[in-house]
Amino acid sequence: MEKLMLLLGSIALLSACASGDKKPMETPKDQLVARLFSHVEKGEILYGHQDDLSYGHAWKVEDWTADSLTRSDVKAVTGKYPAIVGFDLGGIEMGDKANLDSVDFGLMRKAVLTHAERGGIVTFSWHPRNPLTGGDAWDVSSDQVVKSILEGGELHDLFMDEWLRNLGDFLESLEGTPVIFRPWHENVGSWFWWGGKLCTEQQYKELYRTTWTYLVKARGLTNLLWCYSPNSNISVDEYMSRYPGDEFVDMLGLDHYEYVGEEGLAEAGVRFAEELKRSLTYMNQLAKDHRKIMCLSETGLESLPDPDWWCGVLYPAIKDFPIAYVLTWRNAHDKPEHFYAPWPGFENTPDFSAFSQLSDIVFLKP
Ligand code: BMA
């Protein structure tokens, strides 16, 4: 009887395969894509904050092995964690113990797993060092760097066998936690060694695809959701000029900040919002055409001098666009002016609290 059942089961399976009914296994990446799409369908935008659990304004986690990582500037002000927490992998390529902002990679791994366990979502940026000069990601003294690490270049073996291997080891250690990975960001401007004037479009695409192929094909990682995130204030043609292709990208991002120049706060806010809406408008069309999710991968106003920035500037600019998330940059523990989210004691917190209570903005309840 048991054998007969087994046989019937096998026949059912075979015929399902033959008729094409058998669905491929859903990967952690697929699950995250579906989760993000479901927020977008409901008109919800997840709120994210860079490095939220590792440090904040004037504090940092000291003994991460003993710390349960419950401290967060965002939670201290709103009562809720950010739904998305961003981390930066800069330094992992060299096998460093801590990243470029002194976050121990052991702490980072623990924070990723802790945040995911609480129901949050994780995103990674990467500011790798300059492999040719030994400088940092902002060292743009040579336009030969990307060429040197691609196939045929003198640093190709170093890039494949050390840099990407170290990166792959860390990403693999996350136990399959799905994460949004957005390498080689802000690629049209020329402030990183992989930027617009530092390599050709072809070289940039090859760099992105080489990274994808190594992590996805050679390492078999199924937990990475790939986000392509150029800088702002560029045309749609510039945005797409370095697009590596639909196969390599799951999400369209944008890094767009407000800068207050001579024109003053009010005008800066208007300009920020107008430029943001212009970019999100063409990204919305691209997202539809290419069937991708979109997000505001980095934004913020350093030191938050505008008391109505969250509800008065940011929210009206993004609320009508189907972005899955918006992430504001880090609250440095060692640079008092370098923060992008309020912290306890900062005077402009009511606006942020009001933002956290909007029905279409999603935070994570502790
Ligand atoms: C930049 C600044 C730097 C930091 C880098 C990577 O925008 O915040 O201080 O080192 O991001 O996190």
mmCIF file of C-alpha atoms and ligand atoms in Angstrom:
data_model
loop_
_atom_site.group_PDB
_atom_site.id
_atom_site.type_symbol
_atom_site.label_atom_id
_atom_site.label_comp_id
_atom_site.label_asym_id
_atom_site.label_seq_id
_atom_site.Cartn_x
_atom_site.Cartn_y
_atom_site.Cartn_z
ATOM 1 C CA MET A 1 0.000 0.000 0.000
ATOM 2 C CA GLU A 2 2.793 2.331 0.994
ATOM 3 C CA LYS A 3 4.608 1.551 -2.261
ATOM 4 C CA LEU A 4 1.468 2.179 -4.265
ATOM 5 C CA MET A 5 1.082 5.578 -2.607
ATOM 6 C CA LEU A 6 4.719 6.365 -3.362
ATOM 7 C CA LEU A 7 4.248 5.335 -6.986
ATOM 8 C CA LEU A 8 1.104 7.429 -7.342
ATOM 9 C CA GLY A 9 2.980 10.320 -5.764
ATOM 10 C CA SER A 10 5.839 9.956 -8.225
ATOM 11 C CA ILE A 11 3.470 9.809 -11.182
ATOM 12 C CA ALA A 12 1.702 12.944 -9.972
ATOM 13 C CA LEU A 13 5.052 14.691 -9.615
ATOM 14 C CA LEU A 14 6.252 13.554 -13.031
ATOM 15 C CA SER A 15 3.087 14.680 -14.764
ATOM 16 C CA ALA A 16 3.249 18.006 -12.931
ATOM 17 C CA CYS A 17 6.807 18.450 -14.218
ATOM 18 C CA ALA A 18 5.845 17.396 -17.737
ATOM 19 C CA SER A 19 2.956 19.832 -17.854
ATOM 20 C CA GLY A 20 5.194 22.572 -16.457
ATOM 21 C CA ASP A 21 3.160 22.901 -13.241
ATOM 22 C CA LYS A 22 6.097 22.500 -10.921
ATOM 23 C CA LYS A 23 7.080 25.870 -9.545
ATOM 24 C CA PRO A 24 10.803 26.490 -8.952
ATOM 25 C CA MET A 25 11.673 26.753 -5.253
ATOM 26 C CA GLU A 26 11.105 30.194 -3.845
ATOM 27 C CA THR A 27 14.417 31.720 -2.734
ATOM 28 C CA PRO A 28 14.902 34.142 0.197
ATOM 29 C CA LYS A 29 15.361 36.852 -2.446
ATOM 30 C CA ASP A 30 12.000 35.973 -4.052
ATOM 31 C CA GLN A 31 10.327 36.166 -0.640
ATOM 32 C CA LEU A 32 11.777 39.607 -0.005
ATOM 33 C CA VAL A 33 10.737 40.825 -3.459
ATOM 34 C CA ALA A 34 7.179 39.615 -2.787
ATOM 35 C CA ARG A 35 7.164 41.275 0.630
ATOM 36 C CA LEU A 36 8.313 44.607 -0.773
ATOM 37 C CA PHE A 37 5.789 44.430 -3.616
ATOM 38 C CA SER A 38 3.012 43.807 -1.110
ATOM 39 C CA HIS A 39 3.898 47.022 0.756
ATOM 40 C CA VAL A 40 3.981 48.911 -2.537
ATOM 41 C CA GLU A 41 0.570 47.519 -3.513
ATOM 42 C CA LYS A 42 -0.844 48.785 -0.209
ATOM 43 C CA GLY A 43 0.649 52.215 -0.863
ATOM 44 C CA GLU A 44 3.076 51.840 2.062
ATOM 45 C CA ILE A 45 6.631 53.160 2.318
ATOM 46 C CA LEU A 46 9.043 51.538 4.772
ATOM 47 C CA TYR A 47 11.303 53.875 6.721
ATOM 48 C CA GLY A 48 15.010 53.040 6.941
ATOM 49 C CA HIS A 49 18.019 54.423 8.814
ATOM 50 C CA GLN A 50 21.696 53.702 8.181
ATOM 51 C CA ASP A 51 23.639 51.969 10.987
ATOM 52 C CA ASP A 52 20.707 52.437 13.355
ATOM 53 C CA LEU A 53 21.561 49.588 15.748
ATOM 54 C CA SER A 54 25.363 49.924 15.809
ATOM 55 C CA TYR A 55 25.603 53.521 17.044
ATOM 56 C CA GLY A 56 23.818 56.843 17.145
ATOM 57 C CA HIS A 57 24.356 60.446 18.078
ATOM 58 C CA ALA A 58 27.084 60.430 20.789
ATOM 59 C CA TRP A 59 26.835 56.688 21.600
ATOM 60 C CA LYS A 60 27.972 53.377 20.181
ATOM 61 C CA VAL A 61 27.662 49.722 21.054
ATOM 62 C CA GLU A 62 30.764 48.857 23.062
ATOM 63 C CA ASP A 63 30.707 45.134 23.842
ATOM 64 C CA TRP A 64 28.629 43.753 21.000
ATOM 65 C CA THR A 65 28.891 40.154 22.109
ATOM 66 C CA ALA A 66 27.007 40.983 25.310
ATOM 67 C CA ASP A 67 24.725 43.695 23.901
ATOM 68 C CA SER A 68 21.188 42.800 22.823
ATOM 69 C CA LEU A 69 21.139 45.728 20.382
ATOM 70 C CA THR A 70 17.988 47.392 21.630
ATOM 71 C CA ARG A 71 19.352 50.936 21.473
ATOM 72 C CA SER A 72 18.340 53.081 18.511
ATOM 73 C CA ASP A 73 18.033 56.859 18.090
ATOM 74 C CA VAL A 74 14.930 56.308 15.966
ATOM 75 C CA LYS A 75 13.287 54.121 18.620
ATOM 76 C CA ALA A 76 14.236 56.553 21.388
ATOM 77 C CA VAL A 77 12.335 59.313 19.589
ATOM 78 C CA THR A 78 9.388 57.433 18.028
ATOM 79 C CA GLY A 79 9.032 54.290 20.144
ATOM 80 C CA LYS A 80 9.656 52.167 17.031
ATOM 81 C CA TYR A 81 12.672 50.777 15.210
ATOM 82 C CA PRO A 82 13.162 51.703 11.569
ATOM 83 C CA ALA A 83 11.700 48.972 9.319
ATOM 84 C CA ILE A 84 14.886 48.968 7.259
ATOM 85 C CA VAL A 85 18.397 49.166 8.663
ATOM 86 C CA GLY A 86 21.317 49.958 6.361
ATOM 87 C CA PHE A 87 24.886 48.719 6.837
ATOM 88 C CA ASP A 88 28.093 49.472 4.962
ATOM 89 C CA LEU A 89 30.519 46.767 3.922
ATOM 90 C CA GLY A 90 33.498 49.046 3.211
ATOM 91 C CA GLY A 91 36.610 47.221 4.442
ATOM 92 C CA ILE A 92 35.246 43.667 4.137
ATOM 93 C CA GLU A 93 37.106 43.324 0.817
ATOM 94 C CA MET A 94 40.449 43.650 2.649
ATOM 95 C CA GLY A 95 39.451 41.237 5.378
ATOM 96 C CA ASP A 96 39.325 44.119 7.886
ATOM 97 C CA LYS A 97 37.909 43.496 11.357
ATOM 98 C CA ALA A 98 35.721 46.616 11.236
ATOM 99 C CA ASN A 99 34.235 48.705 8.435
ATOM 100 C CA LEU A 100 35.264 52.195 7.380
ATOM 101 C CA ASP A 101 33.100 53.704 10.117
ATOM 102 C CA SER A 102 34.597 51.393 12.795
ATOM 103 C CA VAL A 103 31.640 49.001 12.935
ATOM 104 C CA ASP A 104 33.031 45.578 13.800
ATOM 105 C CA PHE A 105 31.876 43.047 11.217
ATOM 106 C CA GLY A 106 30.905 40.694 14.053
ATOM 107 C CA LEU A 107 28.589 43.391 15.402
ATOM 108 C CA MET A 108 27.254 44.010 11.904
ATOM 109 C CA ARG A 109 26.432 40.353 11.391
ATOM 110 C CA LYS A 110 24.703 40.176 14.781
ATOM 111 C CA ALA A 111 22.740 43.366 14.056
ATOM 112 C CA VAL A 112 21.614 42.001 10.665
ATOM 113 C CA LEU A 113 20.357 38.767 12.217
ATOM 114 C CA THR A 114 18.764 40.594 15.163
ATOM 115 C CA HIS A 115 16.949 43.075 12.945
ATOM 116 C CA ALA A 116 15.713 40.308 10.641
ATOM 117 C CA GLU A 117 14.564 38.296 13.650
ATOM 118 C CA ARG A 118 12.511 41.313 14.799
ATOM 119 C CA GLY A 119 10.836 41.385 11.392
ATOM 120 C CA GLY A 120 12.920 44.143 9.822
ATOM 121 C CA ILE A 121 14.666 44.327 6.467
ATOM 122 C CA VAL A 122 18.366 44.889 5.844
ATOM 123 C CA THR A 123 20.213 46.753 3.104
ATOM 124 C CA PHE A 124 23.941 46.894 2.339
ATOM 125 C CA SER A 125 25.956 49.596 0.674
ATOM 126 C CA TRP A 126 29.681 49.131 0.008
ATOM 127 C CA HIS A 127 32.418 51.757 0.013
ATOM 128 C CA PRO A 128 35.395 49.558 -0.888
ATOM 129 C CA ARG A 129 38.909 50.942 -0.891
ATOM 130 C CA ASN A 130 40.705 51.860 -4.099
ATOM 131 C CA PRO A 131 42.570 48.677 -5.091
ATOM 132 C CA LEU A 132 45.025 50.445 -7.370
ATOM 133 C CA THR A 133 46.139 53.339 -5.172
ATOM 134 C CA GLY A 134 45.394 51.971 -1.713
ATOM 135 C CA GLY A 135 43.247 55.058 -1.071
ATOM 136 C CA ASP A 136 39.598 55.068 -0.067
ATOM 137 C CA ALA A 137 36.431 54.829 -2.189
ATOM 138 C CA TRP A 138 36.603 58.588 -2.818
ATOM 139 C CA ASP A 139 40.123 58.422 -4.282
ATOM 140 C CA VAL A 140 39.479 59.395 -7.901
ATOM 141 C CA SER A 141 43.105 60.142 -8.774
ATOM 142 C CA SER A 142 43.188 57.443 -11.473
ATOM 143 C CA ASP A 143 40.688 56.478 -14.164
ATOM 144 C CA GLN A 144 42.334 53.071 -14.577
ATOM 145 C CA VAL A 145 41.002 51.437 -11.422
ATOM 146 C CA VAL A 146 37.923 49.685 -12.809
ATOM 147 C CA LYS A 147 39.874 48.562 -15.869
ATOM 148 C CA SER A 148 42.576 47.116 -13.620
ATOM 149 C CA ILE A 149 40.185 44.780 -11.770
ATOM 150 C CA LEU A 150 38.191 43.536 -14.771
ATOM 151 C CA GLU A 151 39.216 40.449 -16.717
ATOM 152 C CA GLY A 152 42.575 41.089 -18.369
ATOM 153 C CA GLY A 153 43.509 43.761 -15.796
ATOM 154 C CA GLU A 154 46.551 43.463 -13.537
ATOM 155 C CA LEU A 155 44.388 43.377 -10.378
ATOM 156 C CA HIS A 156 41.733 40.991 -11.651
ATOM 157 C CA ASP A 157 42.986 38.057 -9.599
ATOM 158 C CA LEU A 158 43.142 40.158 -6.437
ATOM 159 C CA PHE A 159 39.598 41.361 -7.064
ATOM 160 C CA MET A 160 38.183 37.887 -7.688
ATOM 161 C CA ASP A 161 40.232 35.808 -5.275
ATOM 162 C CA GLU A 162 40.414 38.184 -2.327
ATOM 163 C CA TRP A 163 37.992 41.083 -2.548
ATOM 164 C CA LEU A 164 34.938 39.270 -3.836
ATOM 165 C CA ARG A 165 35.782 36.152 -1.874
ATOM 166 C CA ASN A 166 35.886 38.113 1.406
ATOM 167 C CA LEU A 167 32.627 39.829 0.486
ATOM 168 C CA GLY A 168 31.031 36.490 -0.428
ATOM 169 C CA ASP A 169 32.192 34.918 2.850
ATOM 170 C CA PHE A 170 30.489 37.637 4.877
ATOM 171 C CA LEU A 171 27.257 37.563 2.876
ATOM 172 C CA GLU A 172 27.227 33.783 3.110
ATOM 173 C CA SER A 173 27.559 33.980 6.899
ATOM 174 C CA LEU A 174 24.135 35.648 7.144
ATOM 175 C CA GLU A 175 22.398 32.259 7.164
ATOM 176 C CA GLY A 176 20.295 32.989 4.107
ATOM 177 C CA THR A 177 18.772 36.200 5.533
ATOM 178 C CA PRO A 178 17.427 38.073 2.515
ATOM 179 C CA VAL A 179 19.153 41.438 2.076
ATOM 180 C CA ILE A 180 19.040 44.327 -0.361
ATOM 181 C CA PHE A 181 22.546 44.696 -1.824
ATOM 182 C CA ARG A 182 23.387 47.850 -3.772
ATOM 183 C CA PRO A 183 26.995 47.809 -4.881
ATOM 184 C CA TRP A 184 28.689 50.433 -7.071
ATOM 185 C CA HIS A 185 26.213 53.150 -6.110
ATOM 186 C CA GLU A 186 26.122 56.834 -7.154
ATOM 187 C CA ASN A 187 27.715 55.764 -10.397
ATOM 188 C CA VAL A 188 26.996 58.713 -12.701
ATOM 189 C CA GLY A 189 28.692 61.364 -10.555
ATOM 190 C CA SER A 190 32.478 61.190 -10.303
ATOM 191 C CA TRP A 191 33.250 61.063 -6.579
ATOM 192 C CA PHE A 192 33.882 57.302 -6.307
ATOM 193 C CA TRP A 193 36.552 55.432 -8.285
ATOM 194 C CA TRP A 194 33.783 53.574 -10.204
ATOM 195 C CA GLY A 195 32.021 56.868 -11.086
ATOM 196 C CA GLY A 196 31.005 58.446 -14.379
ATOM 197 C CA LYS A 197 34.305 59.943 -15.486
ATOM 198 C CA LEU A 198 36.405 57.170 -13.987
ATOM 199 C CA CYS A 199 35.327 54.278 -16.217
ATOM 200 C CA THR A 200 33.404 53.723 -19.448
ATOM 201 C CA GLU A 201 29.765 52.608 -19.455
ATOM 202 C CA GLN A 202 30.886 49.206 -20.708
ATOM 203 C CA GLN A 203 33.479 48.842 -17.944
ATOM 204 C CA TYR A 204 30.927 49.827 -15.292
ATOM 205 C CA LYS A 205 28.404 47.276 -16.550
ATOM 206 C CA GLU A 206 31.086 44.601 -16.614
ATOM 207 C CA LEU A 207 32.042 45.477 -13.028
ATOM 208 C CA TYR A 208 28.446 45.101 -11.832
ATOM 209 C CA ARG A 209 27.880 41.887 -13.791
ATOM 210 C CA THR A 210 31.178 40.381 -12.609
ATOM 211 C CA THR A 211 30.153 41.051 -8.995
ATOM 212 C CA TRP A 212 26.689 39.549 -9.624
ATOM 213 C CA THR A 213 28.042 36.514 -11.450
ATOM 214 C CA TYR A 214 30.555 35.772 -8.714
ATOM 215 C CA LEU A 215 28.085 36.044 -5.825
ATOM 216 C CA VAL A 216 25.057 34.506 -7.518
ATOM 217 C CA LYS A 217 26.579 31.916 -9.838
ATOM 218 C CA ALA A 218 29.941 30.995 -8.319
ATOM 219 C CA ARG A 219 28.893 31.319 -4.656
ATOM 220 C CA GLY A 220 25.261 30.363 -5.190
ATOM 221 C CA LEU A 221 23.847 33.101 -2.922
ATOM 222 C CA THR A 222 20.065 33.216 -3.230
ATOM 223 C CA ASN A 223 19.467 35.850 -0.530
ATOM 224 C CA LEU A 224 20.588 38.971 -2.417
ATOM 225 C CA LEU A 225 18.113 41.438 -3.877
ATOM 226 C CA TRP A 226 20.175 43.610 -6.242
ATOM 227 C CA CYS A 227 19.557 47.334 -6.182
ATOM 228 C CA TYR A 228 20.950 49.674 -8.842
ATOM 229 C CA SER A 229 21.187 53.141 -7.293
ATOM 230 C CA PRO A 230 22.626 56.068 -9.260
ATOM 231 C CA ASN A 231 22.948 59.541 -7.775
ATOM 232 C CA SER A 232 20.311 62.173 -8.486
ATOM 233 C CA ASN A 233 20.091 65.259 -10.660
ATOM 234 C CA ILE A 234 20.651 63.268 -13.817
ATOM 235 C CA SER A 235 18.460 62.635 -16.864
ATOM 236 C CA VAL A 236 16.686 59.352 -17.507
ATOM 237 C CA ASP A 237 19.256 58.587 -20.221
ATOM 238 C CA GLU A 238 22.088 59.125 -17.772
ATOM 239 C CA TYR A 239 20.260 57.011 -15.195
ATOM 240 C CA MET A 240 20.074 54.097 -17.625
ATOM 241 C CA SER A 241 23.457 54.642 -19.267
ATOM 242 C CA ARG A 242 25.163 52.280 -16.807
ATOM 243 C CA TYR A 243 22.252 49.906 -16.172
ATOM 244 C CA PRO A 244 23.751 46.414 -16.199
ATOM 245 C CA GLY A 245 20.552 44.714 -17.463
ATOM 246 C CA ASP A 246 17.298 43.302 -16.122
ATOM 247 C CA GLU A 247 18.846 39.976 -15.255
ATOM 248 C CA PHE A 248 21.226 41.612 -12.769
ATOM 249 C CA VAL A 249 18.894 44.089 -11.099
ATOM 250 C CA ASP A 250 15.799 43.660 -8.913
ATOM 251 C CA MET A 251 15.296 47.173 -7.661
ATOM 252 C CA LEU A 252 15.788 50.716 -8.959
ATOM 253 C CA GLY A 253 17.209 53.072 -6.335
ATOM 254 C CA LEU A 254 18.186 56.686 -6.068
ATOM 255 C CA ASP A 255 20.527 58.562 -3.727
ATOM 256 C CA HIS A 256 19.254 62.104 -3.362
ATOM 257 C CA TYR A 257 20.088 64.554 -0.530
ATOM 258 C CA GLU A 258 19.039 68.048 0.338
ATOM 259 C CA TYR A 259 21.882 70.564 0.481
ATOM 260 C CA VAL A 260 21.323 74.049 1.785
ATOM 261 C CA GLY A 261 23.346 76.535 -0.196
ATOM 262 C CA GLU A 262 23.183 80.303 -0.299
ATOM 263 C CA GLU A 263 19.500 80.308 -1.231
ATOM 264 C CA GLY A 264 18.351 79.438 2.301
ATOM 265 C CA LEU A 265 16.340 76.661 3.904
ATOM 266 C CA ALA A 266 12.918 77.157 2.336
ATOM 267 C CA GLU A 267 14.247 77.380 -1.217
ATOM 268 C CA ALA A 268 16.568 74.432 -0.661
ATOM 269 C CA GLY A 269 13.585 72.335 0.435
ATOM 270 C CA VAL A 270 11.605 73.298 -2.654
ATOM 271 C CA ARG A 271 14.537 72.523 -4.942
ATOM 272 C CA PHE A 272 15.182 69.174 -3.200
ATOM 273 C CA ALA A 273 11.524 68.164 -3.583
ATOM 274 C CA GLU A 274 11.268 69.250 -7.216
ATOM 275 C CA GLU A 275 14.413 67.411 -8.239
ATOM 276 C CA LEU A 276 13.358 64.344 -6.292
ATOM 277 C CA LYS A 277 9.917 64.243 -7.913
ATOM 278 C CA ARG A 278 11.469 64.659 -11.352
ATOM 279 C CA SER A 279 13.711 61.620 -10.764
ATOM 280 C CA LEU A 280 10.968 59.511 -9.153
ATOM 281 C CA THR A 281 8.663 60.259 -12.088
ATOM 282 C CA TYR A 282 10.968 58.713 -14.672
ATOM 283 C CA MET A 283 11.984 55.934 -12.283
ATOM 284 C CA ASN A 284 8.315 55.056 -11.883
ATOM 285 C CA GLN A 285 8.028 54.573 -15.640
ATOM 286 C CA LEU A 286 11.261 52.572 -15.750
ATOM 287 C CA ALA A 287 10.081 50.406 -12.846
ATOM 288 C CA LYS A 288 6.870 49.628 -14.743
ATOM 289 C CA ASP A 289 8.665 48.947 -18.034
ATOM 290 C CA HIS A 290 11.302 46.731 -16.433
ATOM 291 C CA ARG A 291 9.013 45.231 -13.751
ATOM 292 C CA LYS A 292 11.208 46.354 -10.868
ATOM 293 C CA ILE A 293 10.578 47.687 -7.377
ATOM 294 C CA MET A 294 11.818 51.200 -6.688
ATOM 295 C CA CYS A 295 13.174 52.931 -3.597
ATOM 296 C CA LEU A 296 14.828 56.081 -2.307
ATOM 297 C CA SER A 297 18.003 54.276 -1.279
ATOM 298 C CA GLU A 298 19.665 57.253 0.462
ATOM 299 C CA THR A 299 18.395 60.654 1.417
ATOM 300 C CA GLY A 300 18.536 63.233 4.166
ATOM 301 C CA LEU A 301 19.275 66.729 5.323
ATOM 302 C CA GLU A 302 22.413 66.803 7.461
ATOM 303 C CA SER A 303 21.805 68.155 11.004
ATOM 304 C CA LEU A 304 18.086 68.644 10.200
ATOM 305 C CA PRO A 305 17.993 72.452 10.474
ATOM 306 C CA ASP A 306 14.455 72.490 9.011
ATOM 307 C CA PRO A 307 11.936 71.761 11.831
ATOM 308 C CA ASP A 308 9.328 70.568 9.293
ATOM 309 C CA TRP A 309 11.575 68.531 7.037
ATOM 310 C CA TRP A 310 9.896 65.129 7.508
ATOM 311 C CA CYS A 311 6.252 66.066 7.149
ATOM 312 C CA GLY A 312 6.745 69.317 5.252
ATOM 313 C CA VAL A 313 9.416 68.450 2.664
ATOM 314 C CA LEU A 314 10.207 64.731 2.433
ATOM 315 C CA TYR A 315 6.743 63.239 2.829
ATOM 316 C CA PRO A 316 4.926 65.431 0.260
ATOM 317 C CA ALA A 317 7.717 64.702 -2.250
ATOM 318 C CA ILE A 318 7.522 60.906 -1.953
ATOM 319 C CA LYS A 319 3.956 60.089 -0.913
ATOM 320 C CA ASP A 320 2.517 59.732 -4.425
ATOM 321 C CA PHE A 321 5.244 57.420 -5.696
ATOM 322 C CA PRO A 322 5.275 53.638 -5.317
ATOM 323 C CA ILE A 323 8.601 53.443 -3.519
ATOM 324 C CA ALA A 324 9.134 50.448 -1.255
ATOM 325 C CA TYR A 325 11.343 52.340 1.168
ATOM 326 C CA VAL A 326 13.121 55.558 2.017
ATOM 327 C CA LEU A 327 16.381 55.456 3.974
ATOM 328 C CA THR A 328 18.014 58.404 5.725
ATOM 329 C CA TRP A 329 21.755 58.310 6.325
ATOM 330 C CA ARG A 330 23.639 57.676 9.560
ATOM 331 C CA ASN A 331 23.843 59.436 12.920
ATOM 332 C CA ALA A 332 27.608 59.446 13.438
ATOM 333 C CA HIS A 333 28.649 58.837 17.055
ATOM 334 C CA ASP A 334 31.834 60.878 16.709
ATOM 335 C CA LYS A 335 30.806 63.814 14.495
ATOM 336 C CA PRO A 336 28.160 65.893 16.307
ATOM 337 C CA GLU A 337 26.864 67.606 13.151
ATOM 338 C CA HIS A 338 26.722 64.453 11.010
ATOM 339 C CA PHE A 339 23.230 63.065 11.658
ATOM 340 C CA TYR A 340 20.148 62.515 9.504
ATOM 341 C CA ALA A 341 17.548 61.303 12.013
ATOM 342 C CA PRO A 342 16.564 62.979 15.296
ATOM 343 C CA TRP A 343 17.939 61.708 18.619
ATOM 344 C CA PRO A 344 16.742 62.259 22.203
ATOM 345 C CA GLY A 345 17.430 65.834 23.204
ATOM 346 C CA PHE A 346 17.448 67.177 19.666
ATOM 347 C CA GLU A 347 14.938 70.004 19.371
ATOM 348 C CA ASN A 348 13.251 69.027 16.076
ATOM 349 C CA THR A 349 11.747 65.713 17.136
ATOM 350 C CA PRO A 350 7.937 66.363 16.966
ATOM 351 C CA ASP A 351 7.997 66.512 13.162
ATOM 352 C CA PHE A 352 9.763 63.133 12.982
ATOM 353 C CA SER A 353 7.361 61.604 15.514
ATOM 354 C CA ALA A 354 4.443 62.834 13.390
ATOM 355 C CA PHE A 355 6.090 61.317 10.308
ATOM 356 C CA SER A 356 6.424 57.971 12.121
ATOM 357 C CA GLN A 357 2.665 58.003 12.807
ATOM 358 C CA LEU A 358 1.536 58.556 9.227
ATOM 359 C CA SER A 359 -0.632 55.660 8.109
ATOM 360 C CA ASP A 360 1.377 54.948 4.956
ATOM 361 C CA ILE A 361 4.841 55.169 6.541
ATOM 362 C CA VAL A 362 5.975 51.886 8.085
ATOM 363 C CA PHE A 363 8.249 51.539 11.102
ATOM 364 C CA LEU A 364 8.919 48.376 13.091
ATOM 365 C CA LYS A 365 7.173 47.980 16.426
ATOM 366 C CA PRO A 366 9.511 46.613 19.112
HETATM 367 C C1 BMA B 1 29.389 59.064 4.001
HETATM 368 C C2 BMA B 1 29.715 59.719 5.326
HETATM 369 C C3 BMA B 1 31.047 59.159 5.768
HETATM 370 C C4 BMA B 1 30.983 57.622 5.844
HETATM 371 C C5 BMA B 1 30.438 57.038 4.543
HETATM 372 C C6 BMA B 1 30.203 55.546 4.621
HETATM 373 O O1 BMA B 1 28.295 59.616 3.411
HETATM 374 O O2 BMA B 1 28.722 59.415 6.276
HETATM 375 O O3 BMA B 1 31.383 59.689 7.033
HETATM 376 O O4 BMA B 1 32.248 57.086 6.111
HETATM 377 O O5 BMA B 1 29.236 57.673 4.201
HETATM 378 O O6 BMA B 1 29.287 55.213 5.631
#
